[in-house]
């Protein structure tokens, strides 16, 4: 078989090397003898509904609004999700796949409605290291190791009843609290003081069992605030997506050791411990 790995709207959703997530998936598939092809889907292309894995990256507010317009009018990704095809969405993509998001300027934009989340300004920008323990939607699919990434976002995201946490934050901000300054951020800039902050809508949560949240898992969508690219720092996550796409149990995938990854993870852990 040949895996077709989509990079969706890289012109507007691709900050901090997020398009590298597709490269990592292709590399780890090929290392197991599975052919893999990266398919770039641009803003003027119809989004195919038959790709094996979809990746969407982060973006700044203006770029993100262009992505939102595309993803609310082209339903290719929605059809792929309805068919259970795995999707990895980072930061701005998480926000855009939600019900709606309000950016730092106070502009409210409808999302694709594929994730039961809403995003509002936090009041402060969360910038820095982010560490979490995998949530139930990941653990159930074999992701057990601590997750490491880098975050840079002004939006805070609350989960509705259909959404489950991607991870439980042990360092950094993650989804944060809409309308409230982020906790434990190691570097943050104040936003425009004229920004109108709203509260979290009724029934939407920012914590589960008293634990702070990063990201969301809903159906076959895995969304996080972690850049990095996240799959470079967290190979278990890459293998989970490959397992979903190939139908090969994650435990059956031969090990792939990439030199430097273990050192990188240890170095990030050490960095966080020193903070
Ligand atoms: N523009 C969004 C925010 O600031 C997302 C940023 C990003 O993708 N890094 O919240």
PDB file of C-alpha atoms and ligand atoms in Angstrom:
ATOM      1  CA  UNK A   1       0.000   0.000   0.000  1.00  0.00           C
ATOM      2  CA  UNK A   2       1.009   3.628  -0.394  1.00  0.00           C
ATOM      3  CA  UNK A   3       0.060   6.181   2.253  1.00  0.00           C
ATOM      4  CA  UNK A   4      -1.125   9.546   0.985  1.00  0.00           C
ATOM      5  CA  UNK A   5      -0.368  12.148   3.626  1.00  0.00           C
ATOM      6  CA  UNK A   6      -2.019  15.539   3.205  1.00  0.00           C
ATOM      7  CA  UNK A   7      -0.564  18.910   4.134  1.00  0.00           C
ATOM      8  CA  UNK A   8      -3.668  21.045   4.069  1.00  0.00           C
ATOM      9  CA  UNK A   9      -3.379  24.770   3.228  1.00  0.00           C
ATOM     10  CA  UNK A  10       0.355  25.057   3.946  1.00  0.00           C
ATOM     11  CA  UNK A  11       0.414  28.660   2.607  1.00  0.00           C
ATOM     12  CA  UNK A  12      -1.713  29.794   5.553  1.00  0.00           C
ATOM     13  CA  UNK A  13      -1.379  26.966   8.098  1.00  0.00           C
ATOM     14  CA  UNK A  14       2.290  26.132   8.450  1.00  0.00           C
ATOM     15  CA  UNK A  15       4.060  28.175  11.137  1.00  0.00           C
ATOM     16  CA  UNK A  16       6.973  26.825  13.183  1.00  0.00           C
ATOM     17  CA  UNK A  17       7.693  24.001  10.759  1.00  0.00           C
ATOM     18  CA  UNK A  18       4.319  22.300  11.284  1.00  0.00           C
ATOM     19  CA  UNK A  19       4.423  21.014   7.680  1.00  0.00           C
ATOM     20  CA  UNK A  20       7.291  18.859   8.962  1.00  0.00           C
ATOM     21  CA  UNK A  21       4.695  16.632  10.640  1.00  0.00           C
ATOM     22  CA  UNK A  22       3.900  15.152   7.212  1.00  0.00           C
ATOM     23  CA  UNK A  23       7.620  14.578   6.546  1.00  0.00           C
ATOM     24  CA  UNK A  24       7.922  12.652   9.801  1.00  0.00           C
ATOM     25  CA  UNK A  25       4.899  10.504   8.992  1.00  0.00           C
ATOM     26  CA  UNK A  26       6.312   9.730   5.545  1.00  0.00           C
ATOM     27  CA  UNK A  27       9.730   8.907   7.004  1.00  0.00           C
ATOM     28  CA  UNK A  28       8.346   6.598   9.697  1.00  0.00           C
ATOM     29  CA  UNK A  29       6.057   4.840   7.207  1.00  0.00           C
ATOM     30  CA  UNK A  30       8.887   4.333   4.704  1.00  0.00           C
ATOM     31  CA  UNK A  31      11.146   3.008   7.482  1.00  0.00           C
ATOM     32  CA  UNK A  32       8.566   0.178   7.842  1.00  0.00           C
ATOM     33  CA  UNK A  33       8.586  -0.495   4.104  1.00  0.00           C
ATOM     34  CA  UNK A  34       5.289   1.363   3.507  1.00  0.00           C
ATOM     35  CA  UNK A  35       5.348   3.724   0.516  1.00  0.00           C
ATOM     36  CA  UNK A  36       4.307   7.257   1.412  1.00  0.00           C
ATOM     37  CA  UNK A  37       3.533  10.308  -0.649  1.00  0.00           C
ATOM     38  CA  UNK A  38       3.040  13.852   0.663  1.00  0.00           C
ATOM     39  CA  UNK A  39       0.144  15.688  -0.993  1.00  0.00           C
ATOM     40  CA  UNK A  40       0.092  19.478  -0.653  1.00  0.00           C
ATOM     41  CA  UNK A  41      -3.453  20.839  -0.842  1.00  0.00           C
ATOM     42  CA  UNK A  42      -3.378  24.574  -1.554  1.00  0.00           C
ATOM     43  CA  UNK A  43      -5.952  27.252  -0.885  1.00  0.00           C
ATOM     44  CA  UNK A  44      -7.273  27.052  -4.485  1.00  0.00           C
ATOM     45  CA  UNK A  45      -7.452  23.247  -4.540  1.00  0.00           C
ATOM     46  CA  UNK A  46     -10.497  21.170  -3.620  1.00  0.00           C
ATOM     47  CA  UNK A  47      -9.684  19.286  -0.406  1.00  0.00           C
ATOM     48  CA  UNK A  48      -9.723  15.578  -1.300  1.00  0.00           C
ATOM     49  CA  UNK A  49     -11.711  13.297   1.010  1.00  0.00           C
ATOM     50  CA  UNK A  50      -9.660  10.168   0.287  1.00  0.00           C
ATOM     51  CA  UNK A  51      -6.227  10.935   1.772  1.00  0.00           C
ATOM     52  CA  UNK A  52      -4.962   8.491   4.398  1.00  0.00           C
ATOM     53  CA  UNK A  53      -3.784  11.093   6.952  1.00  0.00           C
ATOM     54  CA  UNK A  54      -4.434  14.843   7.082  1.00  0.00           C
ATOM     55  CA  UNK A  55      -2.113  17.381   8.733  1.00  0.00           C
ATOM     56  CA  UNK A  56      -2.924  21.044   9.366  1.00  0.00           C
ATOM     57  CA  UNK A  57      -0.553  23.497  11.065  1.00  0.00           C
ATOM     58  CA  UNK A  58      -0.676  26.764  12.964  1.00  0.00           C
ATOM     59  CA  UNK A  59      -1.024  30.268  11.600  1.00  0.00           C
ATOM     60  CA  UNK A  60      -1.208  33.879  12.623  1.00  0.00           C
ATOM     61  CA  UNK A  61      -4.609  35.548  12.899  1.00  0.00           C
ATOM     62  CA  UNK A  62      -4.942  36.897   9.321  1.00  0.00           C
ATOM     63  CA  UNK A  63      -3.680  33.701   7.685  1.00  0.00           C
ATOM     64  CA  UNK A  64      -5.974  31.740   9.984  1.00  0.00           C
ATOM     65  CA  UNK A  65      -9.049  33.689   8.839  1.00  0.00           C
ATOM     66  CA  UNK A  66      -8.275  32.702   5.217  1.00  0.00           C
ATOM     67  CA  UNK A  67      -8.081  29.061   6.318  1.00  0.00           C
ATOM     68  CA  UNK A  68     -11.405  29.442   8.152  1.00  0.00           C
ATOM     69  CA  UNK A  69     -13.121  30.740   5.010  1.00  0.00           C
ATOM     70  CA  UNK A  70     -11.802  27.773   3.031  1.00  0.00           C
ATOM     71  CA  UNK A  71     -12.665  25.128   5.632  1.00  0.00           C
ATOM     72  CA  UNK A  72     -16.221  26.398   6.098  1.00  0.00           C
ATOM     73  CA  UNK A  73     -16.936  26.294   2.360  1.00  0.00           C
ATOM     74  CA  UNK A  74     -14.994  23.204   1.208  1.00  0.00           C
ATOM     75  CA  UNK A  75     -16.330  20.083   2.934  1.00  0.00           C
ATOM     76  CA  UNK A  76     -13.671  17.616   1.764  1.00  0.00           C
ATOM     77  CA  UNK A  77     -12.075  17.398   5.206  1.00  0.00           C
ATOM     78  CA  UNK A  78     -15.485  16.954   6.875  1.00  0.00           C
ATOM     79  CA  UNK A  79     -16.212  13.979   4.585  1.00  0.00           C
ATOM     80  CA  UNK A  80     -12.799  12.475   5.425  1.00  0.00           C
ATOM     81  CA  UNK A  81     -13.529  12.869   9.157  1.00  0.00           C
ATOM     82  CA  UNK A  82     -16.974  11.300   8.732  1.00  0.00           C
ATOM     83  CA  UNK A  83     -15.174   8.311   7.170  1.00  0.00           C
ATOM     84  CA  UNK A  84     -12.846   8.091  10.205  1.00  0.00           C
ATOM     85  CA  UNK A  85      -9.677   9.244   8.443  1.00  0.00           C
ATOM     86  CA  UNK A  86      -7.066  10.523  10.936  1.00  0.00           C
ATOM     87  CA  UNK A  87      -6.414  14.265  11.169  1.00  0.00           C
ATOM     88  CA  UNK A  88      -3.633  16.054  13.063  1.00  0.00           C
ATOM     89  CA  UNK A  89      -4.430  19.731  13.707  1.00  0.00           C
ATOM     90  CA  UNK A  90      -2.050  22.200  15.357  1.00  0.00           C
ATOM     91  CA  UNK A  91      -2.874  25.467  17.142  1.00  0.00           C
ATOM     92  CA  UNK A  92      -4.665  27.720  14.611  1.00  0.00           C
ATOM     93  CA  UNK A  93      -6.007  24.588  12.915  1.00  0.00           C
ATOM     94  CA  UNK A  94      -7.440  23.410  16.255  1.00  0.00           C
ATOM     95  CA  UNK A  95      -9.196  26.763  16.595  1.00  0.00           C
ATOM     96  CA  UNK A  96     -10.473  26.782  12.990  1.00  0.00           C
ATOM     97  CA  UNK A  97     -11.898  23.249  13.211  1.00  0.00           C
ATOM     98  CA  UNK A  98     -13.937  24.292  16.262  1.00  0.00           C
ATOM     99  CA  UNK A  99     -17.378  25.885  16.404  1.00  0.00           C
ATOM    100  CA  UNK A 100     -16.033  29.446  16.402  1.00  0.00           C
ATOM    101  CA  UNK A 101     -13.039  31.458  17.515  1.00  0.00           C
ATOM    102  CA  UNK A 102     -12.583  35.094  18.457  1.00  0.00           C
ATOM    103  CA  UNK A 103      -9.136  36.485  17.654  1.00  0.00           C
ATOM    104  CA  UNK A 104      -7.046  39.021  19.578  1.00  0.00           C
ATOM    105  CA  UNK A 105      -8.738  41.887  17.726  1.00  0.00           C
ATOM    106  CA  UNK A 106     -12.145  40.667  18.951  1.00  0.00           C
ATOM    107  CA  UNK A 107     -13.284  39.365  15.550  1.00  0.00           C
ATOM    108  CA  UNK A 108     -15.512  36.303  15.872  1.00  0.00           C
ATOM    109  CA  UNK A 109     -15.154  33.786  13.025  1.00  0.00           C
ATOM    110  CA  UNK A 110     -17.184  30.638  12.369  1.00  0.00           C
ATOM    111  CA  UNK A 111     -15.130  27.436  12.340  1.00  0.00           C
ATOM    112  CA  UNK A 112     -15.640  24.192  10.445  1.00  0.00           C
ATOM    113  CA  UNK A 113     -17.663  22.714  13.322  1.00  0.00           C
ATOM    114  CA  UNK A 114     -15.691  19.447  13.390  1.00  0.00           C
ATOM    115  CA  UNK A 115     -14.528  19.929  16.993  1.00  0.00           C
ATOM    116  CA  UNK A 116     -16.825  20.810  19.892  1.00  0.00           C
ATOM    117  CA  UNK A 117     -14.617  23.659  21.103  1.00  0.00           C
ATOM    118  CA  UNK A 118     -14.745  27.441  21.217  1.00  0.00           C
ATOM    119  CA  UNK A 119     -11.741  29.761  21.358  1.00  0.00           C
ATOM    120  CA  UNK A 120     -11.598  33.254  22.835  1.00  0.00           C
ATOM    121  CA  UNK A 121      -8.665  35.556  23.627  1.00  0.00           C
ATOM    122  CA  UNK A 122      -6.824  34.659  26.813  1.00  0.00           C
ATOM    123  CA  UNK A 123      -5.788  38.231  27.500  1.00  0.00           C
ATOM    124  CA  UNK A 124      -2.129  37.255  27.404  1.00  0.00           C
ATOM    125  CA  UNK A 125      -0.155  35.397  24.807  1.00  0.00           C
ATOM    126  CA  UNK A 126       1.159  31.980  25.871  1.00  0.00           C
ATOM    127  CA  UNK A 127       4.670  31.422  24.551  1.00  0.00           C
ATOM    128  CA  UNK A 128       7.107  28.708  25.522  1.00  0.00           C
ATOM    129  CA  UNK A 129       7.502  25.045  26.362  1.00  0.00           C
ATOM    130  CA  UNK A 130       4.396  22.905  26.773  1.00  0.00           C
ATOM    131  CA  UNK A 131       4.412  19.471  28.425  1.00  0.00           C
ATOM    132  CA  UNK A 132       1.448  17.164  28.981  1.00  0.00           C
ATOM    133  CA  UNK A 133       0.471  13.609  29.808  1.00  0.00           C
ATOM    134  CA  UNK A 134      -1.623  11.943  27.083  1.00  0.00           C
ATOM    135  CA  UNK A 135      -5.387  12.067  27.528  1.00  0.00           C
ATOM    136  CA  UNK A 136      -7.755   9.072  27.248  1.00  0.00           C
ATOM    137  CA  UNK A 137      -8.192   9.422  23.479  1.00  0.00           C
ATOM    138  CA  UNK A 138      -4.444   8.942  23.042  1.00  0.00           C
ATOM    139  CA  UNK A 139      -3.805   6.384  25.784  1.00  0.00           C
ATOM    140  CA  UNK A 140      -6.552   4.191  24.289  1.00  0.00           C
ATOM    141  CA  UNK A 141      -4.573   4.188  21.036  1.00  0.00           C
ATOM    142  CA  UNK A 142      -1.194   3.341  22.568  1.00  0.00           C
ATOM    143  CA  UNK A 143       0.274   6.800  23.253  1.00  0.00           C
ATOM    144  CA  UNK A 144       1.600   6.579  26.796  1.00  0.00           C
ATOM    145  CA  UNK A 145       4.731   8.758  26.853  1.00  0.00           C
ATOM    146  CA  UNK A 146       4.877  12.361  28.083  1.00  0.00           C
ATOM    147  CA  UNK A 147       4.222  14.846  25.274  1.00  0.00           C
ATOM    148  CA  UNK A 148       6.556  17.796  24.579  1.00  0.00           C
ATOM    149  CA  UNK A 149       5.986  20.810  22.336  1.00  0.00           C
ATOM    150  CA  UNK A 150       6.299  24.541  21.927  1.00  0.00           C
ATOM    151  CA  UNK A 151       3.312  26.884  22.132  1.00  0.00           C
ATOM    152  CA  UNK A 152       2.676  30.411  20.897  1.00  0.00           C
ATOM    153  CA  UNK A 153      -0.939  31.514  20.873  1.00  0.00           C
ATOM    154  CA  UNK A 154      -3.249  34.247  22.090  1.00  0.00           C
ATOM    155  CA  UNK A 155      -6.411  32.151  21.995  1.00  0.00           C
ATOM    156  CA  UNK A 156      -7.717  30.030  24.871  1.00  0.00           C
ATOM    157  CA  UNK A 157      -9.935  27.049  24.090  1.00  0.00           C
ATOM    158  CA  UNK A 158     -12.799  25.480  26.057  1.00  0.00           C
ATOM    159  CA  UNK A 159     -14.123  21.963  25.420  1.00  0.00           C
ATOM    160  CA  UNK A 160     -17.786  21.095  24.890  1.00  0.00           C
ATOM    161  CA  UNK A 161     -19.352  17.736  25.813  1.00  0.00           C
ATOM    162  CA  UNK A 162     -18.274  15.938  22.607  1.00  0.00           C
ATOM    163  CA  UNK A 163     -14.602  16.847  23.029  1.00  0.00           C
ATOM    164  CA  UNK A 164     -12.006  15.040  25.176  1.00  0.00           C
ATOM    165  CA  UNK A 165      -8.570  16.312  26.261  1.00  0.00           C
ATOM    166  CA  UNK A 166      -5.582  15.573  24.004  1.00  0.00           C
ATOM    167  CA  UNK A 167      -3.318  15.953  27.032  1.00  0.00           C
ATOM    168  CA  UNK A 168      -3.240  17.037  30.671  1.00  0.00           C
ATOM    169  CA  UNK A 169      -0.837  19.957  31.063  1.00  0.00           C
ATOM    170  CA  UNK A 170       2.044  19.613  33.516  1.00  0.00           C
ATOM    171  CA  UNK A 171       3.990  22.618  32.223  1.00  0.00           C
ATOM    172  CA  UNK A 172       2.965  25.612  30.131  1.00  0.00           C
ATOM    173  CA  UNK A 173      -0.525  26.790  29.232  1.00  0.00           C
ATOM    174  CA  UNK A 174      -2.137  24.534  26.614  1.00  0.00           C
ATOM    175  CA  UNK A 175      -5.777  25.402  26.007  1.00  0.00           C
ATOM    176  CA  UNK A 176      -5.615  27.910  28.861  1.00  0.00           C
ATOM    177  CA  UNK A 177      -8.691  29.710  30.069  1.00  0.00           C
ATOM    178  CA  UNK A 178     -10.534  31.945  27.598  1.00  0.00           C
ATOM    179  CA  UNK A 179     -10.647  35.497  28.863  1.00  0.00           C
ATOM    180  CA  UNK A 180      -8.204  34.845  31.718  1.00  0.00           C
ATOM    181  CA  UNK A 181      -4.423  35.198  31.856  1.00  0.00           C
ATOM    182  CA  UNK A 182      -2.613  31.919  31.247  1.00  0.00           C
ATOM    183  CA  UNK A 183      -1.015  30.070  34.129  1.00  0.00           C
ATOM    184  CA  UNK A 184       2.701  29.240  34.403  1.00  0.00           C
ATOM    185  CA  UNK A 185       3.676  30.808  31.107  1.00  0.00           C
ATOM    186  CA  UNK A 186       7.402  31.326  30.854  1.00  0.00           C
ATOM    187  CA  UNK A 187       7.177  34.273  28.491  1.00  0.00           C
ATOM    188  CA  UNK A 188       4.131  36.310  27.564  1.00  0.00           C
ATOM    189  CA  UNK A 189       3.240  39.592  25.933  1.00  0.00           C
ATOM    190  CA  UNK A 190       0.179  41.628  26.771  1.00  0.00           C
ATOM    191  CA  UNK A 191      -2.375  41.999  24.023  1.00  0.00           C
ATOM    192  CA  UNK A 192      -4.116  45.181  22.955  1.00  0.00           C
ATOM    193  CA  UNK A 193      -5.857  46.552  26.086  1.00  0.00           C
ATOM    194  CA  UNK A 194      -8.921  47.406  23.968  1.00  0.00           C
ATOM    195  CA  UNK A 195      -9.541  43.720  23.279  1.00  0.00           C
ATOM    196  CA  UNK A 196     -13.027  42.748  24.404  1.00  0.00           C
ATOM    197  CA  UNK A 197     -12.802  39.551  26.448  1.00  0.00           C
ATOM    198  CA  UNK A 198     -15.766  37.221  26.753  1.00  0.00           C
ATOM    199  CA  UNK A 199     -16.343  34.420  29.226  1.00  0.00           C
ATOM    200  CA  UNK A 200     -16.470  30.692  28.536  1.00  0.00           C
ATOM    201  CA  UNK A 201     -19.914  29.602  27.276  1.00  0.00           C
ATOM    202  CA  UNK A 202     -22.122  27.526  29.584  1.00  0.00           C
ATOM    203  CA  UNK A 203     -21.279  23.814  29.532  1.00  0.00           C
ATOM    204  CA  UNK A 204     -17.766  24.295  28.131  1.00  0.00           C
ATOM    205  CA  UNK A 205     -14.855  23.307  30.358  1.00  0.00           C
ATOM    206  CA  UNK A 206     -11.233  24.346  30.737  1.00  0.00           C
ATOM    207  CA  UNK A 207     -10.303  21.571  33.181  1.00  0.00           C
ATOM    208  CA  UNK A 208     -11.202  17.895  33.539  1.00  0.00           C
ATOM    209  CA  UNK A 209     -10.999  16.304  37.009  1.00  0.00           C
ATOM    210  CA  UNK A 210      -9.190  19.450  38.187  1.00  0.00           C
ATOM    211  CA  UNK A 211      -6.464  18.970  35.565  1.00  0.00           C
ATOM    212  CA  UNK A 212      -5.543  21.590  32.982  1.00  0.00           C
ATOM    213  CA  UNK A 213      -5.949  20.597  29.354  1.00  0.00           C
ATOM    214  CA  UNK A 214      -4.049  20.845  26.112  1.00  0.00           C
ATOM    215  CA  UNK A 215      -5.834  20.191  22.851  1.00  0.00           C
ATOM    216  CA  UNK A 216      -8.757  18.005  21.951  1.00  0.00           C
ATOM    217  CA  UNK A 217      -9.508  14.538  20.623  1.00  0.00           C
ATOM    218  CA  UNK A 218     -12.834  14.020  18.921  1.00  0.00           C
ATOM    219  CA  UNK A 219     -13.526  11.099  16.594  1.00  0.00           C
ATOM    220  CA  UNK A 220     -10.489  10.784  14.321  1.00  0.00           C
ATOM    221  CA  UNK A 221      -9.252  14.366  14.921  1.00  0.00           C
ATOM    222  CA  UNK A 222      -6.226  14.898  17.167  1.00  0.00           C
ATOM    223  CA  UNK A 223      -5.634  18.587  17.867  1.00  0.00           C
ATOM    224  CA  UNK A 224      -3.027  20.246  20.071  1.00  0.00           C
ATOM    225  CA  UNK A 225      -1.348  23.577  20.725  1.00  0.00           C
ATOM    226  CA  UNK A 226       2.036  21.837  20.377  1.00  0.00           C
ATOM    227  CA  UNK A 227       4.354  22.976  17.612  1.00  0.00           C
ATOM    228  CA  UNK A 228       7.795  21.455  17.389  1.00  0.00           C
ATOM    229  CA  UNK A 229       6.879  19.949  14.954  1.00  0.00           C
ATOM    230  CA  UNK A 230       4.985  17.853  17.462  1.00  0.00           C
ATOM    231  CA  UNK A 231       5.582  14.530  15.674  1.00  0.00           C
ATOM    232  CA  UNK A 232       9.367  15.082  15.690  1.00  0.00           C
ATOM    233  CA  UNK A 233       9.333  15.362  19.459  1.00  0.00           C
ATOM    234  CA  UNK A 234       6.697  12.667  20.056  1.00  0.00           C
ATOM    235  CA  UNK A 235       7.230   9.699  17.715  1.00  0.00           C
ATOM    236  CA  UNK A 236       4.577   7.589  19.495  1.00  0.00           C
ATOM    237  CA  UNK A 237       2.013  10.077  18.250  1.00  0.00           C
ATOM    238  CA  UNK A 238       3.259   9.704  14.673  1.00  0.00           C
ATOM    239  CA  UNK A 239       3.045   5.919  14.958  1.00  0.00           C
ATOM    240  CA  UNK A 240      -0.516   6.140  16.305  1.00  0.00           C
ATOM    241  CA  UNK A 241      -1.556   8.019  13.134  1.00  0.00           C
ATOM    242  CA  UNK A 242       0.312   5.531  10.910  1.00  0.00           C
ATOM    243  CA  UNK A 243      -1.378   2.681  12.746  1.00  0.00           C
ATOM    244  CA  UNK A 244      -4.816   4.216  12.190  1.00  0.00           C
ATOM    245  CA  UNK A 245      -4.096   4.768   8.493  1.00  0.00           C
ATOM    246  CA  UNK A 246      -2.588   1.329   7.802  1.00  0.00           C
ATOM    247  CA  UNK A 247      -4.779  -0.757  10.099  1.00  0.00           C
ATOM    248  CA  UNK A 248      -1.611  -2.265  11.613  1.00  0.00           C
ATOM    249  CA  UNK A 249      -1.802  -2.367  15.421  1.00  0.00           C
ATOM    250  CA  UNK A 250       0.654   0.131  16.899  1.00  0.00           C
ATOM    251  CA  UNK A 251       2.264  -2.659  18.937  1.00  0.00           C
ATOM    252  CA  UNK A 252       2.939  -4.550  15.687  1.00  0.00           C
ATOM    253  CA  UNK A 253       4.823  -1.675  14.012  1.00  0.00           C
ATOM    254  CA  UNK A 254       8.579  -2.394  13.989  1.00  0.00           C
ATOM    255  CA  UNK A 255      10.568   0.033  16.158  1.00  0.00           C
ATOM    256  CA  UNK A 256      12.178   2.981  14.380  1.00  0.00           C
ATOM    257  CA  UNK A 257      14.973   4.674  16.307  1.00  0.00           C
ATOM    258  CA  UNK A 258      15.756   8.168  15.046  1.00  0.00           C
ATOM    259  CA  UNK A 259      19.121   9.392  16.350  1.00  0.00           C
ATOM    260  CA  UNK A 260      18.756  12.460  18.554  1.00  0.00           C
ATOM    261  CA  UNK A 261      15.060  12.155  19.436  1.00  0.00           C
ATOM    262  CA  UNK A 262      15.651  10.628  22.882  1.00  0.00           C
ATOM    263  CA  UNK A 263      18.304  13.276  23.571  1.00  0.00           C
ATOM    264  CA  UNK A 264      15.966  16.046  22.438  1.00  0.00           C
ATOM    265  CA  UNK A 265      13.200  14.834  24.739  1.00  0.00           C
ATOM    266  CA  UNK A 266      15.625  14.540  27.668  1.00  0.00           C
ATOM    267  CA  UNK A 267      16.982  18.015  26.936  1.00  0.00           C
ATOM    268  CA  UNK A 268      13.461  19.521  26.863  1.00  0.00           C
ATOM    269  CA  UNK A 269      12.650  17.784  30.166  1.00  0.00           C
ATOM    270  CA  UNK A 270      15.823  19.165  31.716  1.00  0.00           C
ATOM    271  CA  UNK A 271      14.999  22.651  30.400  1.00  0.00           C
ATOM    272  CA  UNK A 272      11.529  22.504  31.993  1.00  0.00           C
ATOM    273  CA  UNK A 273      12.935  21.242  35.293  1.00  0.00           C
ATOM    274  CA  UNK A 274      15.298  24.215  35.429  1.00  0.00           C
ATOM    275  CA  UNK A 275      12.491  26.761  34.809  1.00  0.00           C
TER     276      UNK A 275
HETATM  277  N1  LIG B   1      -3.529  32.889  15.771  1.00  0.00           N
HETATM  278  C1  LIG B   1      -3.778  31.937  16.812  1.00  0.00           C
HETATM  279  C2  LIG B   1      -3.537  32.471  18.195  1.00  0.00           C
HETATM  280  O1  LIG B   1      -2.700  33.325  18.407  1.00  0.00           O
HETATM  281  C3  LIG B   1      -2.968  30.683  16.566  1.00  0.00           C
HETATM  282  C4  LIG B   1      -1.476  30.909  16.625  1.00  0.00           C
HETATM  283  C5  LIG B   1      -0.662  29.736  16.155  1.00  0.00           C
HETATM  284  O2  LIG B   1      -1.125  28.919  15.369  1.00  0.00           O
HETATM  285  N2  LIG B   1       0.560  29.652  16.609  1.00  0.00           N
HETATM  286  O3  LIG B   1      -4.186  32.024  19.116  1.00  0.00           O
END
